[in-house]
Short mmCIF file of C-alpha atoms and ligand atoms in Angstrom, two decimals:
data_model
loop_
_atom_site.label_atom_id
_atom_site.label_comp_id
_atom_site.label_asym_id
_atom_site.label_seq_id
_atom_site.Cartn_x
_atom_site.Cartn_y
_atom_site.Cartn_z
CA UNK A 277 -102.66 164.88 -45.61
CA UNK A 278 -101.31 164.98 -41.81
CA UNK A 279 -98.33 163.36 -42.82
CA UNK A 280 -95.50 165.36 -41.53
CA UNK A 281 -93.22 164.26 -44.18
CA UNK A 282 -95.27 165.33 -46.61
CA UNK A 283 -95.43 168.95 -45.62
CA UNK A 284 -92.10 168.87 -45.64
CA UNK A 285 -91.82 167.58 -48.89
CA UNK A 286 -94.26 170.67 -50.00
CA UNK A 287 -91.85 172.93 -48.12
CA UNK A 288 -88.97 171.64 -50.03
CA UNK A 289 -91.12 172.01 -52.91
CA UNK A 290 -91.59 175.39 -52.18
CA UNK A 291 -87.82 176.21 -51.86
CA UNK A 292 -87.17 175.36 -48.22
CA UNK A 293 -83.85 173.41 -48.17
CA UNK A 294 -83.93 172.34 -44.36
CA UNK A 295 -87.01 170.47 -45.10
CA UNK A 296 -85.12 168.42 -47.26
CA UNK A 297 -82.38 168.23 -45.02
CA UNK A 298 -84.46 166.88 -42.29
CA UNK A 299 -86.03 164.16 -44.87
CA UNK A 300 -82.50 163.40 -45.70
CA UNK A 301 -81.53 162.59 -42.02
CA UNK A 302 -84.44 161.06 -41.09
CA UNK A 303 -84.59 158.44 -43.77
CA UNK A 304 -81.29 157.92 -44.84
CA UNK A 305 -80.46 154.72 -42.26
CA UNK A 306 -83.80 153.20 -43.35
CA UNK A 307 -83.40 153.59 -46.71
CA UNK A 308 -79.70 152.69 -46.79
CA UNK A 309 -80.82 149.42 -45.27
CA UNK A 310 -83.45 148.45 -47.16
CA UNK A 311 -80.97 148.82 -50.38
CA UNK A 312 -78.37 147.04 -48.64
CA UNK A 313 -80.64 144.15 -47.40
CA UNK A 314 -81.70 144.39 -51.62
CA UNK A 315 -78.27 143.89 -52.90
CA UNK A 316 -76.52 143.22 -49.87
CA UNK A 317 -73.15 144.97 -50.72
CA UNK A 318 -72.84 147.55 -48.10
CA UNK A 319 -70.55 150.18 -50.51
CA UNK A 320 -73.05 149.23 -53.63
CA UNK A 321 -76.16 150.26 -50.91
CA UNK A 322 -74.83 153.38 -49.98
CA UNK A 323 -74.43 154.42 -54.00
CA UNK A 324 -78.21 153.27 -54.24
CA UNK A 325 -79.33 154.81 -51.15
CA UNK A 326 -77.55 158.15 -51.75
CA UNK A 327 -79.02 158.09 -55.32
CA UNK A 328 -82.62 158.08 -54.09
CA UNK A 329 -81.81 161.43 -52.41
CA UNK A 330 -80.54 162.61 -55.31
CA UNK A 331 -83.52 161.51 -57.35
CA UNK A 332 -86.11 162.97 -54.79
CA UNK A 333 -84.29 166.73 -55.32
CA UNK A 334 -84.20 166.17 -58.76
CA UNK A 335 -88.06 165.44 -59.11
CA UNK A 336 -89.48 167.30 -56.28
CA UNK A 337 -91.56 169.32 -58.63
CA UNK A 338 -93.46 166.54 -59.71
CA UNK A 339 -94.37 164.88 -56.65
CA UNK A 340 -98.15 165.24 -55.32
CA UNK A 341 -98.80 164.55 -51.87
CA UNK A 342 -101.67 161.80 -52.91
CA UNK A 343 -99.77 158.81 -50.29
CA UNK A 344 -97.79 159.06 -47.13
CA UNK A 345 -94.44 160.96 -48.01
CA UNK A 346 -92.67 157.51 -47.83
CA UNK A 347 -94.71 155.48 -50.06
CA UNK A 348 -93.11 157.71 -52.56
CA UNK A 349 -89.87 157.83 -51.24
CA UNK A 350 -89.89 153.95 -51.06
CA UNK A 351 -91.27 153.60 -54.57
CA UNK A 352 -88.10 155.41 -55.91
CA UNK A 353 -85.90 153.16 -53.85
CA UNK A 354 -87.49 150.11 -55.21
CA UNK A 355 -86.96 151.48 -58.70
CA UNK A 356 -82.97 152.06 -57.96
CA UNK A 357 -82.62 148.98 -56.07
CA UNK A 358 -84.62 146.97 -59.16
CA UNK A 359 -82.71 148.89 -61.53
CA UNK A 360 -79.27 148.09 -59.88
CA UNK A 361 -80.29 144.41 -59.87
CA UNK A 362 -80.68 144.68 -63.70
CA UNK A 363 -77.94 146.49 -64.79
CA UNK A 364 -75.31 146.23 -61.99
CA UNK A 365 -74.28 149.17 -62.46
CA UNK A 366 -72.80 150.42 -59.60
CA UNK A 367 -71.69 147.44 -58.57
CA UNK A 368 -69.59 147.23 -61.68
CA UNK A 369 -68.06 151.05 -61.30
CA UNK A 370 -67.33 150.07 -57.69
CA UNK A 371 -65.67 146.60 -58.56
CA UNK A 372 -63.59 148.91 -61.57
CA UNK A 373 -62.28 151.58 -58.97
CA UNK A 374 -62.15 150.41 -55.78
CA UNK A 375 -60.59 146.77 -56.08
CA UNK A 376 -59.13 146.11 -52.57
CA UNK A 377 -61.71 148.47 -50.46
CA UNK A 378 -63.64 145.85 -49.19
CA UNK A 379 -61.59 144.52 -45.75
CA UNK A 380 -61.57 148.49 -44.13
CA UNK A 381 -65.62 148.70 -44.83
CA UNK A 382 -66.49 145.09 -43.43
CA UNK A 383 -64.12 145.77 -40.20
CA UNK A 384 -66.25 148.80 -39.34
CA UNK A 385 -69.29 146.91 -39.99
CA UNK A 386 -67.99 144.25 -37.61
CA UNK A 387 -67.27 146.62 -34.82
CA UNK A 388 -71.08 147.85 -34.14
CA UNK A 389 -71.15 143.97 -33.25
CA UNK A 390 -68.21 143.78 -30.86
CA UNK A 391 -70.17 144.25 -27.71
CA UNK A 392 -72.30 140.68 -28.39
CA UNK A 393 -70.62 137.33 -26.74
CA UNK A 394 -68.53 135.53 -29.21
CA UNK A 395 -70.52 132.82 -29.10
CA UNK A 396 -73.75 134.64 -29.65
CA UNK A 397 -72.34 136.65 -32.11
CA UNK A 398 -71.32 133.47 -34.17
CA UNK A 399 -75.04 132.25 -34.51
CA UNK A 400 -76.17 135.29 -35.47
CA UNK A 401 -73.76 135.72 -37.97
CA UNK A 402 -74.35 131.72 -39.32
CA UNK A 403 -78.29 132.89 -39.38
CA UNK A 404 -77.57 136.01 -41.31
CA UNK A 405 -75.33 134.45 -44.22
CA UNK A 406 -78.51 132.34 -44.15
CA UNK A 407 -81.29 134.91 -44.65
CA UNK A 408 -79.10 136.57 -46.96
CA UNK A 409 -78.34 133.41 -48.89
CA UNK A 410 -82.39 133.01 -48.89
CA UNK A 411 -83.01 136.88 -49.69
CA UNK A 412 -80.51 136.80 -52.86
CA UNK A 413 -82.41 133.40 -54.12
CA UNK A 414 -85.72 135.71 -54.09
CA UNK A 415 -86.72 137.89 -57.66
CA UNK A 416 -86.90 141.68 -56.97
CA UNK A 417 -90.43 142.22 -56.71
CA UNK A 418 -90.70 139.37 -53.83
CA UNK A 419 -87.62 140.60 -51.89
CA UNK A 420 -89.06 144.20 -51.74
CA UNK A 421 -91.81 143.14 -50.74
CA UNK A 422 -90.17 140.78 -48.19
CA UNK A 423 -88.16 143.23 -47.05
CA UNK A 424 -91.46 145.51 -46.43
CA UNK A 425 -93.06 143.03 -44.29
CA UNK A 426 -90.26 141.59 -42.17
CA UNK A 427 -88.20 145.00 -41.52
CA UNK A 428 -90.91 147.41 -41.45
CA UNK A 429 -93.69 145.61 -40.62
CA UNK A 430 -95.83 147.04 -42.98
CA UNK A 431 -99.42 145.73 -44.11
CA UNK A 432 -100.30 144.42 -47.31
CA UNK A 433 -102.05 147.26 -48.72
CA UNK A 434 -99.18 149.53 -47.98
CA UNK A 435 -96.36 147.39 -49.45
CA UNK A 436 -98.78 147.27 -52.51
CA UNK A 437 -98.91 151.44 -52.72
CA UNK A 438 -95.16 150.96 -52.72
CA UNK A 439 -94.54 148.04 -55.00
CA UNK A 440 -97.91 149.58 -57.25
CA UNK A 441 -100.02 146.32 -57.17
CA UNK A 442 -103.03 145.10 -55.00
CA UNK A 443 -103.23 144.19 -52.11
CA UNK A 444 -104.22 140.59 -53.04
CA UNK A 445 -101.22 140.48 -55.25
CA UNK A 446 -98.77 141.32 -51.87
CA UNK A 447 -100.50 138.59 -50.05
CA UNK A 448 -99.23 135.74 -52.29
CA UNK A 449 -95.83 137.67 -53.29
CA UNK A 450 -95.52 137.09 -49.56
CA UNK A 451 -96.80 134.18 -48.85
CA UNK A 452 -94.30 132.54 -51.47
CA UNK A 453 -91.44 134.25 -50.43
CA UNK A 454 -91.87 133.91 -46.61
CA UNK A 455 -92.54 130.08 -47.51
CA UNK A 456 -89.12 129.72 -49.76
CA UNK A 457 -87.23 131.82 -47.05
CA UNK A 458 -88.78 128.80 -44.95
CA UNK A 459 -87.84 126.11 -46.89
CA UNK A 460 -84.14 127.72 -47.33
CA UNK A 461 -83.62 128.65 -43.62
CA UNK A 462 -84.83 124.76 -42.69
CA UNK A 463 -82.60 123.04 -45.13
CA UNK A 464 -79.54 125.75 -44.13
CA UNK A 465 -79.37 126.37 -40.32
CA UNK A 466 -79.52 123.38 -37.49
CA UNK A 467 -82.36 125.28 -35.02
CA UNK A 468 -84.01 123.68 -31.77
CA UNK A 469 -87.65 123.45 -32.49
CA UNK A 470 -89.81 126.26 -30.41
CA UNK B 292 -103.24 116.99 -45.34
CA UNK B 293 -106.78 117.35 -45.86
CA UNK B 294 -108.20 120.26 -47.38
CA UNK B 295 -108.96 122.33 -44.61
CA UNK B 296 -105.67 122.46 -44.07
CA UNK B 297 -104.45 122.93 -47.55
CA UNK B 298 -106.83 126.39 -47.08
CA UNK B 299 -105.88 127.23 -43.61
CA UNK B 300 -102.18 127.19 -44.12
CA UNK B 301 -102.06 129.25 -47.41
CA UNK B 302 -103.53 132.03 -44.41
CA UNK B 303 -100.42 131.21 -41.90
CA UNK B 304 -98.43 133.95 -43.21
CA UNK B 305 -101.32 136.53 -43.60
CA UNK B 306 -102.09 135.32 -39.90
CA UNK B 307 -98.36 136.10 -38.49
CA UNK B 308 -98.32 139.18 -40.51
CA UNK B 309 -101.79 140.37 -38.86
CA UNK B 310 -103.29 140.68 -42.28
CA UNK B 311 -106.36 138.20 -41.76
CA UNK B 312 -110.37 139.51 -41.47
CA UNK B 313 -111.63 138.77 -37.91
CA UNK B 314 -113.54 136.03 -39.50
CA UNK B 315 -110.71 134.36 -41.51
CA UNK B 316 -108.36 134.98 -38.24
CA UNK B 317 -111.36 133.10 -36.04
CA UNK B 318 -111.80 130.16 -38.24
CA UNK B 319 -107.47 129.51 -38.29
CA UNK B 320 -107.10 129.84 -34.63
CA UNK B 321 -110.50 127.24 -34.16
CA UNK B 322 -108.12 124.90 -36.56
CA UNK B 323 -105.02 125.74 -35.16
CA UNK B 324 -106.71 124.43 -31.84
CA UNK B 325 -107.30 120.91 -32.65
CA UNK B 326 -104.25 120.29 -35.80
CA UNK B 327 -101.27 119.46 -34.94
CA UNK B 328 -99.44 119.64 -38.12
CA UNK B 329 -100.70 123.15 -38.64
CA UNK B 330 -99.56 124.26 -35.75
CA UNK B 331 -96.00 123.11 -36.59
CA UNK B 332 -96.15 124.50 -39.90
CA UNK B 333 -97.25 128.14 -38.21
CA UNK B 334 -94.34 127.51 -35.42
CA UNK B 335 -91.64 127.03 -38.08
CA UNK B 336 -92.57 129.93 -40.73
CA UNK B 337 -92.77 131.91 -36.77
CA UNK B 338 -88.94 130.47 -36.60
CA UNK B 339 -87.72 132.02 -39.86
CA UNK B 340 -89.12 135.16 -39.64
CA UNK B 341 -87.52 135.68 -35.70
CA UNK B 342 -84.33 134.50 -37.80
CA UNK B 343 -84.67 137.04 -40.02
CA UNK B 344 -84.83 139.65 -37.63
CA UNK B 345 -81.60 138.54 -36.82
CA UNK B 346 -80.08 140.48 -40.22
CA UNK B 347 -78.48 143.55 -38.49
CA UNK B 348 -79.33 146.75 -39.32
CA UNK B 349 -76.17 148.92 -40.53
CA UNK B 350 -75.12 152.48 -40.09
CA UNK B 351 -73.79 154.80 -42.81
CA UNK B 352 -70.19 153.95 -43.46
CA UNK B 353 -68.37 157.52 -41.75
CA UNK B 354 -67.53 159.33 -45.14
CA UNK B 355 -71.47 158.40 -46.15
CA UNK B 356 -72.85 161.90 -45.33
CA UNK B 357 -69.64 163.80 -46.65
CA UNK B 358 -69.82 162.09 -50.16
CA UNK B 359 -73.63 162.52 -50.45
CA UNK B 360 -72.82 166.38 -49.90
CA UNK B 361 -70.42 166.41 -52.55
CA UNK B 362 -73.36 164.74 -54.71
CA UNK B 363 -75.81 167.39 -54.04
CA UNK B 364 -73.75 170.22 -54.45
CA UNK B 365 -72.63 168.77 -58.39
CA UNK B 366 -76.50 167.90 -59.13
CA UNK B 367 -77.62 171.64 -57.85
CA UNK B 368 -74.45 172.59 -60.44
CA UNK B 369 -76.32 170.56 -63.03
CA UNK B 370 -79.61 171.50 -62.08
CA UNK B 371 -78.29 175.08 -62.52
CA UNK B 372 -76.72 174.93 -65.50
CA UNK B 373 -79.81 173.47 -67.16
CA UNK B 374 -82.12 175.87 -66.14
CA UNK B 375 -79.81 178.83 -67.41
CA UNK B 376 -79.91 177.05 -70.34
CA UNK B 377 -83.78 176.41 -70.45
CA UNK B 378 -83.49 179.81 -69.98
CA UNK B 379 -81.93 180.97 -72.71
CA UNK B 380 -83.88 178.58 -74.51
CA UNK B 381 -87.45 180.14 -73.45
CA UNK B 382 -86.18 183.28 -74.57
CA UNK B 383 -85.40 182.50 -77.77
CA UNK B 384 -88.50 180.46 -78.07
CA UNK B 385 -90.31 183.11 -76.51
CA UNK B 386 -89.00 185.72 -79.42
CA UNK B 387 -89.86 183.17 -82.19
CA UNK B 388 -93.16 182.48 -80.55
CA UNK B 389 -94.11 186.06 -79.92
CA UNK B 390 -92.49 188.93 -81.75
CA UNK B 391 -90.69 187.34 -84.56
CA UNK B 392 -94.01 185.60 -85.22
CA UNK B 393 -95.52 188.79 -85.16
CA UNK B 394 -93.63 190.71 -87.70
CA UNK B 395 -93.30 188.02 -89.83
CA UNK B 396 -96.55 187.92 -90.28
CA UNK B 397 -97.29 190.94 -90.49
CA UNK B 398 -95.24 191.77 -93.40
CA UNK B 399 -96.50 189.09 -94.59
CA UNK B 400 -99.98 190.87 -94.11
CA UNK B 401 -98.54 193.88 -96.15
CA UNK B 402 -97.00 192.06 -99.23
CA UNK B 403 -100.43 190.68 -100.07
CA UNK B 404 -102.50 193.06 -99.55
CA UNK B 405 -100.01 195.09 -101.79
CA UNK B 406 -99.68 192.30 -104.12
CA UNK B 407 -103.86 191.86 -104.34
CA UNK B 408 -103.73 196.20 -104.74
CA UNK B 409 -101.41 195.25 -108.28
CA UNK B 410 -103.30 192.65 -109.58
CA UNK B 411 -106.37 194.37 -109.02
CA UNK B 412 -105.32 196.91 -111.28
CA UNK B 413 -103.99 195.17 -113.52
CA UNK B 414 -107.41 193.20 -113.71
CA UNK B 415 -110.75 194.73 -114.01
CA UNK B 416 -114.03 193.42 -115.95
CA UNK B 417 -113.67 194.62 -119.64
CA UNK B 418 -116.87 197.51 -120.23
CA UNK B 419 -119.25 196.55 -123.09
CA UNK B 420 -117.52 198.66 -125.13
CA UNK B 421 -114.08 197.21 -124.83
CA UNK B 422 -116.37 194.00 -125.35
CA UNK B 423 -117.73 195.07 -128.68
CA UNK B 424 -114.29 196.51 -130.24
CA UNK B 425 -112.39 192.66 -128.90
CA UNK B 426 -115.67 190.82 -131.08
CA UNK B 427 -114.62 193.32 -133.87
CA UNK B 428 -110.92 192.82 -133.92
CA UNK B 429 -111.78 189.27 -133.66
CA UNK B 430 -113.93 189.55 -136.64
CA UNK B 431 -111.30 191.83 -138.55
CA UNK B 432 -108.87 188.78 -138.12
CA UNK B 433 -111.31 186.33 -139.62
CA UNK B 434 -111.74 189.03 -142.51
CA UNK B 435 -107.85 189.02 -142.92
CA UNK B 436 -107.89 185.71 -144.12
CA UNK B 437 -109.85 186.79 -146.99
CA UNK B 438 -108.10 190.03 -147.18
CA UNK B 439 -104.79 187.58 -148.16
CA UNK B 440 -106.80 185.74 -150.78
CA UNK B 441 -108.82 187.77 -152.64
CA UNK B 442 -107.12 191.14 -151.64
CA UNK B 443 -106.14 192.53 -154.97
CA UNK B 444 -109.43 191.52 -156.31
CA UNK B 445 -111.86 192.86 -153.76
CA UNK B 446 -110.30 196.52 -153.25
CA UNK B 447 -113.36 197.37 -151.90
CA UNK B 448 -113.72 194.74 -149.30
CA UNK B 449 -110.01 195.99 -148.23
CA UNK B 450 -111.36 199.63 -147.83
CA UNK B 451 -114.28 198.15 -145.44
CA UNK B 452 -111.15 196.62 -143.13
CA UNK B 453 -109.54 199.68 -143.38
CA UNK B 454 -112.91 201.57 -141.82
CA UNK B 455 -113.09 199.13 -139.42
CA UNK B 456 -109.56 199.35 -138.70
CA UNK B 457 -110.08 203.00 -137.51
CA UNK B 458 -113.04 202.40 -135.82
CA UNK B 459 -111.87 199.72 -133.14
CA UNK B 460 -108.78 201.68 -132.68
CA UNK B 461 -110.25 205.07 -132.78
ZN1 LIG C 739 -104.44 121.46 -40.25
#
């Protein structure tokens, strides 16, 4: 396996902490979006995301390098994220302890924005309540696998090593959620035809 | 909609996503060429997906990589705590599994082979001898019977017992 992540993974395996370390920095943005485009609560994505490090030192003895390092990586963030969806568990905890934290954490958020034109900024903002409107109608499976496609660009067959079913089975997950997010965005958002 | 385009546009998102066989892609684009409707279709599912893109991406929130730290260092706690314990654990099992499995049995080894040593004394096959005196006592007891009937009147018969007597215990 030329993966590099993967021999890193077998260093940290092997007791080399900086391997981890560099896993850690290198993936934590990605993954911390992909959970917060899953649940779409920036403090409940950072729990999630934050837990799949946690889970990937916990059970680095038992991973093989049979797939690209991230496969795995991403298979244990779809099982949080699905997990999270079920339970809501850290959503709940968060809602318990930190009533009132919101405003601070959606300022900041706003800020990496500030340089865009008002006006610009506006649309953008109109066609993201939309897509996330359209993401949140989606069940689990399909949004993963959504989320694959559209943010990662990934092909079928590897969104199906992630998500653990063929690669015929991605194609129409996809094809019905790409076709809803249609139907959603078209009903939702005034756009000029291309 | 006629049915070539029922089939061609249940491709129009494998198409966008670059997923189609040269053949399949070949056979859409010939369509694509000459239907209008399709074309649409493939232009608006083109639209959403460019508005999807739209979703920003966000960065970890400033206390993100502090917190995560303080996350690690209680699970390597944990982690450590639970192996000393495994520990502790293997060596106990380890002195069940090995030595105290060990002399256990072996004393258990010792007892019978002790206990066999008794019985074996205690039992061994009578010789014909012993064999012969046992039919006699057992014939002396069938004689007694008699003896408590008819003692006083066959004195003689009594004597006989009595010479028996000696002989199977002599
Ligand atoms: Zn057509």
């Amino acid at each position: 396996m030329d993966d590099p992540h993967v021999q890193l993974m077998l260093r940290f395996q092997r007791g080399d902490e900086s391997a981890y370390k560099e896993l850690y920095e290198t993936y934590k943005i990605p993954i911390l979006n992909f959970s917060y485009r899953f649940c779409q609560d920036r403090r409940v994505a950072e729990e999630l995301s934050q837990e799949v490090f946690l889970r990937v030192y916990k059970t680095a003895s038992t991973y093989r390098p049979d797939a690209k390092f991230s496969t795995w990586l991403y298979r244990i963030a779809t099982n949080i994220c699905l997990n999270e969806m079920r339970t809501g568990k850290y959503r709940y905890e968060l809602e318990q302890h930190h009533a009132g934290g919101e405003e601070a954490l959606s300022t900041e958020n706003k800020n990496s924005e500030f340089h865009r034109n008002v006006h610009e900024r506006i649309i953008a903002d109109e066609a993201e309540q939309s897509v996330r409107k359209a993401m949140a109608s989606l069940p689990g499976k399909q949004r993963a696998a959504l989320l694959f496609s559209v943010y990662e660009e990934l092909s079928y067959r590897e969104i199906g090593q992630r998500l653990g079913c063929s690669e015929g089975a991605v194609k129409s997950i996809i094809h019905r959620a790409k076709i809803g997010i249609r139907d959603i965005l078209k009903r939702g958002i005034p756009r000029d035809n291309e | 909609m006629n049915k070539k385009c029922t089939t061609i546009r249940k491709n129009l998102v494998a198409y966008l996503d670059r997923q189609l066989s040269e053949r399949k892609k070949q056979a859409l684009q010939e369509h694509l060429d000459c239907c209008k409707e399709c074309r649409a279709e493939l232009n608006e599912l083109r639209a959403s997906q460019a508005t999807m893109l739209l979703w920003q991406d966000i960065t970890p929130s400033e206390h993100y990589d502090r917190i995560f730290e303080q996350k690690l260092a209680m699970l390597k706690q944990d982690l450590a705590a639970a192996k000393e314990k495994s520990h502790l654990l293997t060596i106990v099992r380890h002195c069940f599994n090995t030595r105290f499995a060990l002399a256990t049995s072996a004393v258990l080894a010792v007892c019978i082979v002790m206990l066999s040593i008794v019985a074996f004394k205690q039992y061994r096959k009578p010789s014909q001898h012993e064999l012969g005196i046992s039919r006699d006592i057992e014939l002396y007891r069938n004689m007694e019977v008699i003896q408590y009937s008819e003692a006083l009147e066959h004195f003689d018969m009594i004597q006989v017992l009595d010479v028996l007597g000696q002989e199977t215990t002599g």
